[in-house]
Short mmCIF file of C-alpha atoms in Angstrom, two decimals:
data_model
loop_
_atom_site.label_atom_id
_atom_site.label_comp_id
_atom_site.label_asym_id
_atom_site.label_seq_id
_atom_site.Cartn_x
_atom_site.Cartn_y
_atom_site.Cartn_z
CA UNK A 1 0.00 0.00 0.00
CA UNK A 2 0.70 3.45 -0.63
CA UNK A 3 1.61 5.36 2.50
CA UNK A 4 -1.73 7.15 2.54
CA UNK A 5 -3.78 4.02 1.28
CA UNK A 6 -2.25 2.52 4.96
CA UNK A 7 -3.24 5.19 6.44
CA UNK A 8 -6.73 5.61 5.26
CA UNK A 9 -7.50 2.19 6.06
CA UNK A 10 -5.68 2.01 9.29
CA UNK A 11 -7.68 4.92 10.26
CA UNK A 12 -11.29 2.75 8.90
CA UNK A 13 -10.23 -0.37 10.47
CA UNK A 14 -9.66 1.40 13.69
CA UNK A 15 -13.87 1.71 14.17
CA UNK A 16 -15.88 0.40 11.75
CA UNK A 17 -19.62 0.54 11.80
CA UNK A 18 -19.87 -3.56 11.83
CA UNK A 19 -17.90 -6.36 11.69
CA UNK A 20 -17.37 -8.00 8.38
CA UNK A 21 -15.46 -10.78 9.68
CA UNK A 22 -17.90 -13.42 8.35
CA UNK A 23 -17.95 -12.25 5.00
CA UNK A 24 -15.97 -13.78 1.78
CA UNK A 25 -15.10 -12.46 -1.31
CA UNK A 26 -14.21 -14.15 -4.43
CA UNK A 27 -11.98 -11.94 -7.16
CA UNK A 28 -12.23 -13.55 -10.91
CA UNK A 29 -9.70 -12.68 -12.63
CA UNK A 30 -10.52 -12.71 -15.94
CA UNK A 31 -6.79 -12.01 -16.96
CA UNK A 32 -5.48 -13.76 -20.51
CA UNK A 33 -2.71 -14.57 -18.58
CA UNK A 34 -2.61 -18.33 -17.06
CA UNK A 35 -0.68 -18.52 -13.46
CA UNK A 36 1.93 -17.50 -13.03
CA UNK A 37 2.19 -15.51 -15.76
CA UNK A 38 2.23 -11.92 -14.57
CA UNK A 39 -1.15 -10.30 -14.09
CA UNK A 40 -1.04 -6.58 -13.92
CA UNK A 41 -4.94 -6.91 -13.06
CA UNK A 42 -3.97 -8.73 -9.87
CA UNK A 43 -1.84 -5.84 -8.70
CA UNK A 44 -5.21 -3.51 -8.49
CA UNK A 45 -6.87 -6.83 -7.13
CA UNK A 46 -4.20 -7.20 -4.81
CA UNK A 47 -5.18 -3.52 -3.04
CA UNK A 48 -8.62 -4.47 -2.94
CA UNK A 49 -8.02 -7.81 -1.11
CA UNK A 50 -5.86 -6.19 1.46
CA UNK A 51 -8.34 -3.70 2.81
CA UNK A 52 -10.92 -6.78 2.74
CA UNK A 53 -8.46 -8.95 4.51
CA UNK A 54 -8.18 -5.94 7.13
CA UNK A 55 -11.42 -6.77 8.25
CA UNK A 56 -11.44 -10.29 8.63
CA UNK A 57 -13.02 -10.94 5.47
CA UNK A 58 -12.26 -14.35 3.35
CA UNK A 59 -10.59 -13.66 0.05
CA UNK A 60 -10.06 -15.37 -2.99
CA UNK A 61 -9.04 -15.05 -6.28
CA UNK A 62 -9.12 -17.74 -9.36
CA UNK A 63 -7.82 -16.59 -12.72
CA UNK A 64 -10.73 -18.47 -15.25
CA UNK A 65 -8.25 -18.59 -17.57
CA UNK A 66 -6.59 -21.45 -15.82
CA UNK A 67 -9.20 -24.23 -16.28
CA UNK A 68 -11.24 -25.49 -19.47
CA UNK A 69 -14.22 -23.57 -19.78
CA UNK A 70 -16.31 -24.84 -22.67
CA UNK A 71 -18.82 -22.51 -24.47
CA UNK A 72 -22.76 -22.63 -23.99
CA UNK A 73 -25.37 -21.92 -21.15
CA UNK A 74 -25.27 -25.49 -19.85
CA UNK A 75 -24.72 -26.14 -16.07
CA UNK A 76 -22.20 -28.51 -16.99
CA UNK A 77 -20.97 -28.93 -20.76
CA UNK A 78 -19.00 -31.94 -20.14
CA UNK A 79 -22.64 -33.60 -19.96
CA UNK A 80 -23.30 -32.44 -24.02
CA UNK A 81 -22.26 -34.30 -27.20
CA UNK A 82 -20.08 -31.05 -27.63
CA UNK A 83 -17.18 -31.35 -24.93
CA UNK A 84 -15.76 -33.90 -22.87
CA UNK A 85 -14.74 -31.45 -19.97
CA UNK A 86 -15.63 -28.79 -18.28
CA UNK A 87 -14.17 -26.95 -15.82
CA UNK A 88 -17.01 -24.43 -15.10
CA UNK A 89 -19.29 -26.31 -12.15
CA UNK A 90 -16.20 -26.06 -9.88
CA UNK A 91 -15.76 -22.74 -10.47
CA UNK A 92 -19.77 -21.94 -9.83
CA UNK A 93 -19.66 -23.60 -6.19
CA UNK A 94 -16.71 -20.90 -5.31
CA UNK A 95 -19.12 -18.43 -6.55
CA UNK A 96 -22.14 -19.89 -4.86
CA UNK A 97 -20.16 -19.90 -1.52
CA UNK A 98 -18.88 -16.32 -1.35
CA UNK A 99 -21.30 -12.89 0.52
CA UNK A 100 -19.48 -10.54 -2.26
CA UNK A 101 -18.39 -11.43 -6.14
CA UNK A 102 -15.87 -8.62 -7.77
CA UNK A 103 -15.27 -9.45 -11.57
CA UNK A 104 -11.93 -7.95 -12.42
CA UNK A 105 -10.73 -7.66 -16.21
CA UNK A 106 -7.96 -6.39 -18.67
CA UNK A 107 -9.44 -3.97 -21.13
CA UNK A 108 -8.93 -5.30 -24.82
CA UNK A 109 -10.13 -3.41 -27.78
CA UNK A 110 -12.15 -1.28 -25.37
CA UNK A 111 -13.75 -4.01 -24.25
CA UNK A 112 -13.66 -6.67 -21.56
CA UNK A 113 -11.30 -9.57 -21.72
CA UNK A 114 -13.20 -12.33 -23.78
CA UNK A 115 -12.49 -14.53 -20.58
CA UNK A 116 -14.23 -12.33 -18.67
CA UNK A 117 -17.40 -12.47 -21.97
CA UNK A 118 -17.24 -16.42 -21.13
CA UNK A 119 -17.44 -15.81 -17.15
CA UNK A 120 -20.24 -14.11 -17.54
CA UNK A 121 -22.20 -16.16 -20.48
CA UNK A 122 -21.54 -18.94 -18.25
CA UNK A 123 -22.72 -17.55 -15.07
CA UNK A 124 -26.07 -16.61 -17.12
CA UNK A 125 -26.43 -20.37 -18.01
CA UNK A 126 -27.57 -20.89 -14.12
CA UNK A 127 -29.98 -18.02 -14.06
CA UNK A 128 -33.02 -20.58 -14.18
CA UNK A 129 -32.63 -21.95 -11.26
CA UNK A 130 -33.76 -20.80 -7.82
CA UNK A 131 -33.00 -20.30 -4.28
CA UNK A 132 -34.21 -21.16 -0.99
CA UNK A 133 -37.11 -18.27 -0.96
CA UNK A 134 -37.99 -18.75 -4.99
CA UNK A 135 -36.32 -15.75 -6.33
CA UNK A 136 -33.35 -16.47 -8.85
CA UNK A 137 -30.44 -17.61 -7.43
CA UNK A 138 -27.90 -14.77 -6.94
CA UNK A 139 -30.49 -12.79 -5.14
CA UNK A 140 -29.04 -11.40 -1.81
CA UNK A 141 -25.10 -11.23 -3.14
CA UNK A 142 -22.99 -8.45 -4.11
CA UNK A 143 -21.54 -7.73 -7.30
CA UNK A 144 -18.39 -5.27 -8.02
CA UNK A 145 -15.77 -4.67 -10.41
CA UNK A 146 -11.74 -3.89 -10.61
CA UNK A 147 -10.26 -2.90 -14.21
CA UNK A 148 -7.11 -2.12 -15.59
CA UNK A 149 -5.35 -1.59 -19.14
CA UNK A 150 -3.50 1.19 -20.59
CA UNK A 151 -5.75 2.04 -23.23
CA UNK A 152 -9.71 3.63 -23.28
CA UNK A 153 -12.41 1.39 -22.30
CA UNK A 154 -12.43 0.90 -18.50
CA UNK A 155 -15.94 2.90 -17.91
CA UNK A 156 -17.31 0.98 -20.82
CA UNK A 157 -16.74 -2.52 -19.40
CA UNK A 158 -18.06 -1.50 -16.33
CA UNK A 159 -21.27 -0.19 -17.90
CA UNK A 160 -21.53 -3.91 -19.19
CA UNK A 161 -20.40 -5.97 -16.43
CA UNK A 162 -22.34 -4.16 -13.61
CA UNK A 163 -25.43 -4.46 -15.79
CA UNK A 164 -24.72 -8.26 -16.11
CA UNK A 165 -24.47 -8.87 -12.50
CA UNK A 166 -27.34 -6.66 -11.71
CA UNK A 167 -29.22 -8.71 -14.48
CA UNK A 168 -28.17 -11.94 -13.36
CA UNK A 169 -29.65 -10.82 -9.99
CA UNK A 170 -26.73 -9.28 -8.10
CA UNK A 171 -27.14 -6.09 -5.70
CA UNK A 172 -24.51 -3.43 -6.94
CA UNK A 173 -23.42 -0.83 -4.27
CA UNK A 174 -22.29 2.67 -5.52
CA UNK A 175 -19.21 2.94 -6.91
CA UNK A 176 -19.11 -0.74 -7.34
CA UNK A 177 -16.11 -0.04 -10.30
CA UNK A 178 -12.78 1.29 -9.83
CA UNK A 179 -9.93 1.27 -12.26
CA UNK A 180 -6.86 2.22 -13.91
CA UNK A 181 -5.70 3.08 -17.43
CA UNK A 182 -2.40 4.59 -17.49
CA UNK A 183 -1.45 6.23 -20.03
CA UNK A 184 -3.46 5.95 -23.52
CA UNK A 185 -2.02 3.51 -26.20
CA UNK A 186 0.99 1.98 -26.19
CA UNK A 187 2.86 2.07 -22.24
CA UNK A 188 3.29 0.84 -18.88
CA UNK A 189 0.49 -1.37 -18.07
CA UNK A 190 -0.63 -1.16 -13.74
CA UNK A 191 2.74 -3.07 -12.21
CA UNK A 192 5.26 -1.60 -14.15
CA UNK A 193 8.10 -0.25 -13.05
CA UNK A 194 7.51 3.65 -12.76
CA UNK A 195 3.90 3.06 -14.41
CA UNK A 196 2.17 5.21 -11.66
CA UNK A 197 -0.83 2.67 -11.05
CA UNK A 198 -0.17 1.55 -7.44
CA UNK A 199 0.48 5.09 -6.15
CA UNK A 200 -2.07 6.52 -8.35
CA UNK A 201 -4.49 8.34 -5.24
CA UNK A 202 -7.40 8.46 -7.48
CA UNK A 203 -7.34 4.35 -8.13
CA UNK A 204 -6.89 3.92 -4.57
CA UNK A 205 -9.57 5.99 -3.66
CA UNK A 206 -12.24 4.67 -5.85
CA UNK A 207 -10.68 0.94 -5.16
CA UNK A 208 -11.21 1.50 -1.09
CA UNK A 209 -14.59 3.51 -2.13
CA UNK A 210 -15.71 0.02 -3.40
CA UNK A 211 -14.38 -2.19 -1.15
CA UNK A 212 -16.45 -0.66 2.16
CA UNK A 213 -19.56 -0.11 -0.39
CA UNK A 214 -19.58 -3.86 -0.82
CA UNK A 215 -19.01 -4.61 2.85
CA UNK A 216 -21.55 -2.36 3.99
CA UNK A 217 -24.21 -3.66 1.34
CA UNK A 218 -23.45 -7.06 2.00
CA UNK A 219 -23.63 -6.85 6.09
CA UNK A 220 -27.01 -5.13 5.47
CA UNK A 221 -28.30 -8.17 2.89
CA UNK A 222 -26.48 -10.91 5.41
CA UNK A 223 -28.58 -9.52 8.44
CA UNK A 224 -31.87 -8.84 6.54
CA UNK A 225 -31.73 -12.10 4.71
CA UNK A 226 -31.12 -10.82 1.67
CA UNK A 227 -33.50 -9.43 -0.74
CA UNK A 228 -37.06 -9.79 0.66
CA UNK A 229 -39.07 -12.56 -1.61
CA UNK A 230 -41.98 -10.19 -2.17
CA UNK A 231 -43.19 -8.66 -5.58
CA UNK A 232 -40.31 -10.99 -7.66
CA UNK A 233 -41.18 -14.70 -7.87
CA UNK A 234 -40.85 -16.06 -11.41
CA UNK A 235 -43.28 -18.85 -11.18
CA UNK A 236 -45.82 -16.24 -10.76
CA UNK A 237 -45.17 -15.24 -14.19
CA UNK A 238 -45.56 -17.00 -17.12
CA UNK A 239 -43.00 -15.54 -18.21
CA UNK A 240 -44.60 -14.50 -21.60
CA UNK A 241 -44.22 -18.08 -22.66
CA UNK A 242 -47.38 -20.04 -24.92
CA UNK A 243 -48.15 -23.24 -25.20
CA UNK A 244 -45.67 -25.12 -27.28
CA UNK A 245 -43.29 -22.91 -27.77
CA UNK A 246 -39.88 -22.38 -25.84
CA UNK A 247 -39.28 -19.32 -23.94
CA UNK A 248 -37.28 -16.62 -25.85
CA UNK A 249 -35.40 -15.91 -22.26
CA UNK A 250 -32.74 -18.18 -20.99
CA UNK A 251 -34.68 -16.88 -17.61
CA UNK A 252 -37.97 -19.02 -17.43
#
């Protein structure tokens, strides 16, 4: 940490509203980079996870690109004529498990990383089914997101990834994105030498911005029992669907 990062969160930690310490949070990072190839996106996860870890909060972070993740919506594609693995279900019970999810990409193109596009598609492909109360699954978790590159794009793949988890039925705190660009085009990406990114105040602000939003939203879901199962049940909808014919929604 930056000497005023430590500060500012020695100074939160000192008296903090609740305690978090029963929390978890799972980082994916949806690097291209397979471990342990340098990740430049795990340095900005790395500030993130400290300030969690501060409060007693479990943390965790799995870089997708490591396993075989098969395209499709299935819960597990190993079970189709189309692949004989997949990686994905394992992944899905760490996500399942964990009070706060933080999707954390490289910017590409000025988009997201097309790991990160597969994360997400394959996230989706669970949407159908329900939890304990009825409502779709990821009601009652948290959803955030950590960016980096050194080109334009960062607010743009947070515009689409906060909609996805919001979508997908995760509750996104305020500044639920923070980021860094560097400098635009060709240059030091976020943990290079002299690149700026880990002492950069405004990254660190909006980084520690998110990481108490999520804690705070999440104690307040934990201790209300999430998000209250009135007004958005899908089986009392039809969902728009006739008889003999297949919904148009991957959602029933």
């Amino acid at each position: 940490m930056t000497e005023q990062l430590n500060e500012i969160t020695q100074k939160h930690c000192a008296n903090p509203p609740a305690k978090y310490d029963d929390l978890s949070v799972l980082f994916l990072n949806c690097t291209l980079n397979r471990t342990p190839v340098l990740s430049h996106t795990e340095g900005l996860i790395q500030v993130a996870q400290r300030i969690f870890e501060a409060n007693g909060v479990t943390t965790k972070v799995i870089r997708p690109v490591d396993y075989v993740i098969p395209a499709g919506l299935g819960l597990d594609m190993s079970q189709t004529p189309e692949w004989d693995r997949d990686d994905w279900p394992q992944i899905q019970k760490q996500i399942d498990a964990c009070d706060i999810l933080i999707i954390c990409t490289s910017v590409w193109l000025g988009e997201k990383s097309s790991v990160c596009n597969r994360t997400l598609e394959r996230m989706y492909g669970y949407t159908h089914q329900f939890n304990a109360k009825g409502q779709y699954r990821d009601y009652g978790k948290v959803g955030a997101t950590l960016i980096t590159g050194n080109e334009d794009g960062v607010k743009h793949c947070a515009m689409n990834i906060l909609f996805s988890l919001s979508h997908i039925g995760y509750t996104v705190p305020p500044q639920a994105d923070a980021g860094w660009m560097g400098e635009a085009g060709p240059g030091p990406s976020y943990r290079d030498e002299g690149s700026g990114g880990p002492e950069n105040d405004f990254t660190n602000r909006n980084t520690t911005f998110l990481v108490w939003n999520c804690l705070h939203l999440a104690r307040m879901l934990k201790d209300n029992g999430g998000v209250p199962a009135y007004g958005n049940l899908p089986d009392e909808w039809d969902a728009g669907c006739k008889a003999g014919f297949d919904s148009p929604e991957h959602k029933r």
